[in-house]
């Protein structure tokens, strides 16, 4: 268990769990911790700050796919895109079974979109070509 302080005002995870100061070989300044309520409040502030930072950097939540919907799947080994279709949704959130010419894949949350319009009809196109086309939308990624 970690004995390093989370913050200058928050005890380490081990100290929070055990409710006492943990003895280590490292020197420390022996000051009493603030009251438990202050610690809880500081932890809550820290969580809220982390959530705000994550939400600012994370992209928008993508719309769900539906059975029968066309998608593009990238083969990360060769860097080519393949057309496929969503066969069915799984019980896990944002997880799909996709049928491609190379077989059936289970895809979890990844950049996803419909197959781009008819301007891109080749089955195996390089990733750079796919991404440089103005009408191209990001598609699901998967390694075989």
JSON list of C-alpha atoms in Angstrom, two decimals:
[
{"chain": "A", "resi": 1, "resn": "UNK", "atom": "CA", "xyz": [0.00, 0.00, 0.00]},
{"chain": "A", "resi": 2, "resn": "UNK", "atom": "CA", "xyz": [1.23, 3.47, -0.82]},
{"chain": "A", "resi": 3, "resn": "UNK", "atom": "CA", "xyz": [2.57, 5.54, 2.07]},
{"chain": "A", "resi": 4, "resn": "UNK", "atom": "CA", "xyz": [3.17, 8.70, 0.01]},
{"chain": "A", "resi": 5, "resn": "UNK", "atom": "CA", "xyz": [0.91, 11.63, 0.79]},
{"chain": "A", "resi": 6, "resn": "UNK", "atom": "CA", "xyz": [-1.74, 12.39, -1.82]},
{"chain": "A", "resi": 7, "resn": "UNK", "atom": "CA", "xyz": [-1.47, 16.08, -1.13]},
{"chain": "A", "resi": 8, "resn": "UNK", "atom": "CA", "xyz": [0.13, 18.31, 1.49]},
{"chain": "A", "resi": 9, "resn": "UNK", "atom": "CA", "xyz": [-3.23, 18.27, 3.29]},
{"chain": "A", "resi": 10, "resn": "UNK", "atom": "CA", "xyz": [-4.33, 14.69, 2.59]},
{"chain": "A", "resi": 11, "resn": "UNK", "atom": "CA", "xyz": [-2.79, 11.57, 4.20]},
{"chain": "A", "resi": 12, "resn": "UNK", "atom": "CA", "xyz": [-1.55, 8.66, 2.13]},
{"chain": "A", "resi": 13, "resn": "UNK", "atom": "CA", "xyz": [-3.96, 5.94, 0.95]},
{"chain": "A", "resi": 14, "resn": "UNK", "atom": "CA", "xyz": [-2.50, 3.55, 3.54]},
{"chain": "A", "resi": 15, "resn": "UNK", "atom": "CA", "xyz": [-3.00, 6.06, 6.34]},
{"chain": "A", "resi": 16, "resn": "UNK", "atom": "CA", "xyz": [-6.57, 6.76, 5.21]},
{"chain": "A", "resi": 17, "resn": "UNK", "atom": "CA", "xyz": [-7.32, 3.04, 5.14]},
{"chain": "A", "resi": 18, "resn": "UNK", "atom": "CA", "xyz": [-5.72, 2.18, 8.48]},
{"chain": "A", "resi": 19, "resn": "UNK", "atom": "CA", "xyz": [-6.65, 5.39, 10.28]},
{"chain": "A", "resi": 20, "resn": "UNK", "atom": "CA", "xyz": [-3.17, 5.96, 11.71]},
{"chain": "A", "resi": 21, "resn": "UNK", "atom": "CA", "xyz": [0.24, 7.22, 10.66]},
{"chain": "A", "resi": 22, "resn": "UNK", "atom": "CA", "xyz": [2.25, 4.58, 8.78]},
{"chain": "A", "resi": 23, "resn": "UNK", "atom": "CA", "xyz": [5.85, 3.96, 9.85]},
{"chain": "A", "resi": 24, "resn": "UNK", "atom": "CA", "xyz": [8.32, 4.15, 6.96]},
{"chain": "A", "resi": 25, "resn": "UNK", "atom": "CA", "xyz": [12.06, 4.57, 6.65]},
{"chain": "A", "resi": 26, "resn": "UNK", "atom": "CA", "xyz": [11.52, 8.03, 5.15]},
{"chain": "A", "resi": 27, "resn": "UNK", "atom": "CA", "xyz": [11.66, 11.05, 7.43]},
{"chain": "A", "resi": 28, "resn": "UNK", "atom": "CA", "xyz": [8.49, 13.14, 7.77]},
{"chain": "A", "resi": 29, "resn": "UNK", "atom": "CA", "xyz": [7.35, 16.23, 9.56]},
{"chain": "A", "resi": 30, "resn": "UNK", "atom": "CA", "xyz": [5.14, 15.06, 12.40]},
{"chain": "A", "resi": 31, "resn": "UNK", "atom": "CA", "xyz": [2.16, 17.38, 12.28]},
{"chain": "A", "resi": 32, "resn": "UNK", "atom": "CA", "xyz": [-1.33, 16.25, 13.13]},
{"chain": "A", "resi": 33, "resn": "UNK", "atom": "CA", "xyz": [-3.66, 15.87, 10.19]},
{"chain": "A", "resi": 34, "resn": "UNK", "atom": "CA", "xyz": [-6.73, 18.09, 9.99]},
{"chain": "A", "resi": 35, "resn": "UNK", "atom": "CA", "xyz": [-10.07, 16.72, 11.07]},
{"chain": "A", "resi": 36, "resn": "UNK", "atom": "CA", "xyz": [-11.63, 13.91, 9.04]},
{"chain": "A", "resi": 37, "resn": "UNK", "atom": "CA", "xyz": [-14.26, 16.22, 7.56]},
{"chain": "A", "resi": 38, "resn": "UNK", "atom": "CA", "xyz": [-11.55, 18.50, 6.20]},
{"chain": "A", "resi": 39, "resn": "UNK", "atom": "CA", "xyz": [-9.81, 15.51, 4.64]},
{"chain": "A", "resi": 40, "resn": "UNK", "atom": "CA", "xyz": [-13.04, 14.32, 3.01]},
{"chain": "A", "resi": 41, "resn": "UNK", "atom": "CA", "xyz": [-13.73, 17.81, 1.69]},
{"chain": "A", "resi": 42, "resn": "UNK", "atom": "CA", "xyz": [-10.20, 18.10, 0.25]},
{"chain": "A", "resi": 43, "resn": "UNK", "atom": "CA", "xyz": [-10.50, 14.66, -1.41]},
{"chain": "A", "resi": 44, "resn": "UNK", "atom": "CA", "xyz": [-13.84, 15.70, -2.93]},
{"chain": "A", "resi": 45, "resn": "UNK", "atom": "CA", "xyz": [-12.30, 18.94, -4.26]},
{"chain": "A", "resi": 46, "resn": "UNK", "atom": "CA", "xyz": [-9.43, 16.95, -5.74]},
{"chain": "A", "resi": 47, "resn": "UNK", "atom": "CA", "xyz": [-11.85, 14.52, -7.47]},
{"chain": "A", "resi": 48, "resn": "UNK", "atom": "CA", "xyz": [-13.90, 17.40, -8.87]},
{"chain": "A", "resi": 49, "resn": "UNK", "atom": "CA", "xyz": [-10.75, 19.07, -10.19]},
{"chain": "A", "resi": 50, "resn": "UNK", "atom": "CA", "xyz": [-9.66, 15.82, -11.86]},
{"chain": "A", "resi": 51, "resn": "UNK", "atom": "CA", "xyz": [-13.11, 15.40, -13.42]},
{"chain": "A", "resi": 52, "resn": "UNK", "atom": "CA", "xyz": [-13.05, 18.93, -14.82]},
{"chain": "A", "resi": 53, "resn": "UNK", "atom": "CA", "xyz": [-9.58, 18.37, -16.31]},
{"chain": "A", "resi": 54, "resn": "UNK", "atom": "CA", "xyz": [-10.66, 15.04, -17.82]},
{"chain": "A", "resi": 55, "resn": "UNK", "atom": "CA", "xyz": [-13.87, 16.47, -19.28]},
{"chain": "A", "resi": 56, "resn": "UNK", "atom": "CA", "xyz": [-11.98, 19.35, -20.89]},
{"chain": "A", "resi": 57, "resn": "UNK", "atom": "CA", "xyz": [-9.56, 17.00, -22.66]},
{"chain": "A", "resi": 58, "resn": "UNK", "atom": "CA", "xyz": [-11.93, 14.15, -23.50]},
{"chain": "A", "resi": 59, "resn": "UNK", "atom": "CA", "xyz": [-13.88, 14.32, -26.71]},
{"chain": "A", "resi": 60, "resn": "UNK", "atom": "CA", "xyz": [-17.66, 14.37, -26.82]},
{"chain": "A", "resi": 61, "resn": "UNK", "atom": "CA", "xyz": [-19.52, 11.16, -26.12]},
{"chain": "A", "resi": 62, "resn": "UNK", "atom": "CA", "xyz": [-20.10, 9.46, -29.45]},
{"chain": "A", "resi": 63, "resn": "UNK", "atom": "CA", "xyz": [-23.56, 8.33, -30.54]},
{"chain": "A", "resi": 64, "resn": "UNK", "atom": "CA", "xyz": [-24.24, 4.59, -30.24]},
{"chain": "A", "resi": 65, "resn": "UNK", "atom": "CA", "xyz": [-24.15, 2.33, -33.28]},
{"chain": "A", "resi": 66, "resn": "UNK", "atom": "CA", "xyz": [-27.10, 0.16, -34.32]},
{"chain": "A", "resi": 67, "resn": "UNK", "atom": "CA", "xyz": [-27.32, -3.37, -35.72]},
{"chain": "A", "resi": 68, "resn": "UNK", "atom": "CA", "xyz": [-26.90, -3.34, -39.50]},
{"chain": "A", "resi": 69, "resn": "UNK", "atom": "CA", "xyz": [-25.12, 0.01, -39.51]},
{"chain": "A", "resi": 70, "resn": "UNK", "atom": "CA", "xyz": [-22.08, 0.32, -41.82]},
{"chain": "A", "resi": 71, "resn": "UNK", "atom": "CA", "xyz": [-18.71, 1.12, -40.22]},
{"chain": "A", "resi": 72, "resn": "UNK", "atom": "CA", "xyz": [-15.05, 1.21, -41.17]},
{"chain": "A", "resi": 73, "resn": "UNK", "atom": "CA", "xyz": [-12.56, -0.83, -39.16]},
{"chain": "A", "resi": 74, "resn": "UNK", "atom": "CA", "xyz": [-8.81, -0.24, -39.15]},
{"chain": "A", "resi": 75, "resn": "UNK", "atom": "CA", "xyz": [-6.33, -3.10, -39.21]},
{"chain": "A", "resi": 76, "resn": "UNK", "atom": "CA", "xyz": [-3.56, -1.66, -37.03]},
{"chain": "A", "resi": 77, "resn": "UNK", "atom": "CA", "xyz": [-0.98, -4.11, -38.39]},
{"chain": "A", "resi": 78, "resn": "UNK", "atom": "CA", "xyz": [-1.31, -3.00, -42.02]},
{"chain": "A", "resi": 79, "resn": "UNK", "atom": "CA", "xyz": [-2.79, 0.46, -41.54]},
{"chain": "A", "resi": 80, "resn": "UNK", "atom": "CA", "xyz": [-5.69, -0.21, -43.90]},
{"chain": "A", "resi": 81, "resn": "UNK", "atom": "CA", "xyz": [-9.39, 0.41, -43.44]},
{"chain": "A", "resi": 82, "resn": "UNK", "atom": "CA", "xyz": [-11.99, -2.24, -44.13]},
{"chain": "A", "resi": 83, "resn": "UNK", "atom": "CA", "xyz": [-15.70, -1.81, -44.54]},
{"chain": "A", "resi": 84, "resn": "UNK", "atom": "CA", "xyz": [-17.94, -3.81, -42.26]},
{"chain": "A", "resi": 85, "resn": "UNK", "atom": "CA", "xyz": [-21.31, -3.71, -40.59]},
{"chain": "A", "resi": 86, "resn": "UNK", "atom": "CA", "xyz": [-22.49, -3.94, -37.02]},
{"chain": "A", "resi": 87, "resn": "UNK", "atom": "CA", "xyz": [-23.88, -7.43, -36.56]},
{"chain": "A", "resi": 88, "resn": "UNK", "atom": "CA", "xyz": [-25.21, -6.95, -33.04]},
{"chain": "A", "resi": 89, "resn": "UNK", "atom": "CA", "xyz": [-24.71, -5.07, -29.81]},
{"chain": "A", "resi": 90, "resn": "UNK", "atom": "CA", "xyz": [-23.25, -6.85, -26.79]},
{"chain": "A", "resi": 91, "resn": "UNK", "atom": "CA", "xyz": [-24.31, -6.62, -23.15]},
{"chain": "A", "resi": 92, "resn": "UNK", "atom": "CA", "xyz": [-21.31, -4.43, -22.31]},
{"chain": "A", "resi": 93, "resn": "UNK", "atom": "CA", "xyz": [-21.71, -0.69, -22.87]},
{"chain": "A", "resi": 94, "resn": "UNK", "atom": "CA", "xyz": [-20.36, 0.65, -26.20]},
{"chain": "A", "resi": 95, "resn": "UNK", "atom": "CA", "xyz": [-19.32, -2.81, -27.36]},
{"chain": "A", "resi": 96, "resn": "UNK", "atom": "CA", "xyz": [-20.28, -4.23, -30.75]},
{"chain": "A", "resi": 97, "resn": "UNK", "atom": "CA", "xyz": [-19.89, -7.35, -32.87]},
{"chain": "A", "resi": 98, "resn": "UNK", "atom": "CA", "xyz": [-18.78, -6.23, -36.35]},
{"chain": "A", "resi": 99, "resn": "UNK", "atom": "CA", "xyz": [-18.72, -8.41, -39.47]},
{"chain": "A", "resi": 100, "resn": "UNK", "atom": "CA", "xyz": [-15.93, -7.67, -41.99]},
{"chain": "A", "resi": 101, "resn": "UNK", "atom": "CA", "xyz": [-14.53, -9.52, -44.98]},
{"chain": "A", "resi": 102, "resn": "UNK", "atom": "CA", "xyz": [-11.81, -10.95, -42.69]},
{"chain": "A", "resi": 103, "resn": "UNK", "atom": "CA", "xyz": [-14.25, -12.26, -40.10]},
{"chain": "A", "resi": 104, "resn": "UNK", "atom": "CA", "xyz": [-16.17, -11.23, -37.02]},
{"chain": "A", "resi": 105, "resn": "UNK", "atom": "CA", "xyz": [-14.70, -8.77, -34.50]},
{"chain": "A", "resi": 106, "resn": "UNK", "atom": "CA", "xyz": [-15.74, -7.55, -31.09]},
{"chain": "A", "resi": 107, "resn": "UNK", "atom": "CA", "xyz": [-15.08, -3.83, -30.84]},
{"chain": "A", "resi": 108, "resn": "UNK", "atom": "CA", "xyz": [-15.17, -1.79, -27.67]},
{"chain": "A", "resi": 109, "resn": "UNK", "atom": "CA", "xyz": [-15.40, 1.95, -27.43]},
{"chain": "A", "resi": 110, "resn": "UNK", "atom": "CA", "xyz": [-13.13, 3.52, -30.00]},
{"chain": "A", "resi": 111, "resn": "UNK", "atom": "CA", "xyz": [-13.40, 6.41, -32.44]},
{"chain": "A", "resi": 112, "resn": "UNK", "atom": "CA", "xyz": [-16.49, 5.39, -34.35]},
{"chain": "A", "resi": 113, "resn": "UNK", "atom": "CA", "xyz": [-18.70, 6.68, -37.14]},
{"chain": "A", "resi": 114, "resn": "UNK", "atom": "CA", "xyz": [-20.70, 5.58, -40.14]},
{"chain": "A", "resi": 115, "resn": "UNK", "atom": "CA", "xyz": [-18.77, 4.52, -43.21]},
{"chain": "A", "resi": 116, "resn": "UNK", "atom": "CA", "xyz": [-18.00, 7.70, -45.15]},
{"chain": "A", "resi": 117, "resn": "UNK", "atom": "CA", "xyz": [-20.22, 8.50, -48.12]},
{"chain": "A", "resi": 118, "resn": "UNK", "atom": "CA", "xyz": [-19.73, 6.90, -51.55]},
{"chain": "A", "resi": 119, "resn": "UNK", "atom": "CA", "xyz": [-16.66, 9.05, -52.26]},
{"chain": "A", "resi": 120, "resn": "UNK", "atom": "CA", "xyz": [-14.60, 6.34, -50.54]},
{"chain": "A", "resi": 121, "resn": "UNK", "atom": "CA", "xyz": [-15.56, 2.95, -51.88]},
{"chain": "A", "resi": 122, "resn": "UNK", "atom": "CA", "xyz": [-12.25, 1.06, -51.97]},
{"chain": "A", "resi": 123, "resn": "UNK", "atom": "CA", "xyz": [-12.19, -1.77, -49.47]},
{"chain": "A", "resi": 124, "resn": "UNK", "atom": "CA", "xyz": [-8.56, -1.54, -48.39]},
{"chain": "A", "resi": 125, "resn": "UNK", "atom": "CA", "xyz": [-7.36, 2.04, -48.25]},
{"chain": "A", "resi": 126, "resn": "UNK", "atom": "CA", "xyz": [-4.41, 3.39, -46.33]},
{"chain": "A", "resi": 127, "resn": "UNK", "atom": "CA", "xyz": [-5.07, 5.27, -43.09]},
{"chain": "A", "resi": 128, "resn": "UNK", "atom": "CA", "xyz": [-3.45, 8.46, -44.40]},
{"chain": "A", "resi": 129, "resn": "UNK", "atom": "CA", "xyz": [-5.69, 8.47, -47.48]},
{"chain": "A", "resi": 130, "resn": "UNK", "atom": "CA", "xyz": [-8.76, 7.90, -45.33]},
{"chain": "A", "resi": 131, "resn": "UNK", "atom": "CA", "xyz": [-7.94, 10.67, -42.88]},
{"chain": "A", "resi": 132, "resn": "UNK", "atom": "CA", "xyz": [-6.87, 13.21, -45.51]},
{"chain": "A", "resi": 133, "resn": "UNK", "atom": "CA", "xyz": [-10.16, 13.02, -47.41]},
{"chain": "A", "resi": 134, "resn": "UNK", "atom": "CA", "xyz": [-12.32, 15.99, -46.38]},
{"chain": "A", "resi": 135, "resn": "UNK", "atom": "CA", "xyz": [-15.54, 13.98, -46.34]},
{"chain": "A", "resi": 136, "resn": "UNK", "atom": "CA", "xyz": [-14.03, 11.18, -44.28]},
{"chain": "A", "resi": 137, "resn": "UNK", "atom": "CA", "xyz": [-15.27, 10.71, -40.74]},
{"chain": "A", "resi": 138, "resn": "UNK", "atom": "CA", "xyz": [-13.28, 8.92, -38.01]},
{"chain": "A", "resi": 139, "resn": "UNK", "atom": "CA", "xyz": [-14.11, 5.23, -37.79]},
{"chain": "A", "resi": 140, "resn": "UNK", "atom": "CA", "xyz": [-13.77, 2.35, -35.35]},
{"chain": "A", "resi": 141, "resn": "UNK", "atom": "CA", "xyz": [-10.31, 1.01, -34.69]},
{"chain": "A", "resi": 142, "resn": "UNK", "atom": "CA", "xyz": [-9.46, -2.60, -34.06]},
{"chain": "A", "resi": 143, "resn": "UNK", "atom": "CA", "xyz": [-6.41, -4.81, -34.17]},
{"chain": "A", "resi": 144, "resn": "UNK", "atom": "CA", "xyz": [-6.93, -8.26, -35.58]}
]
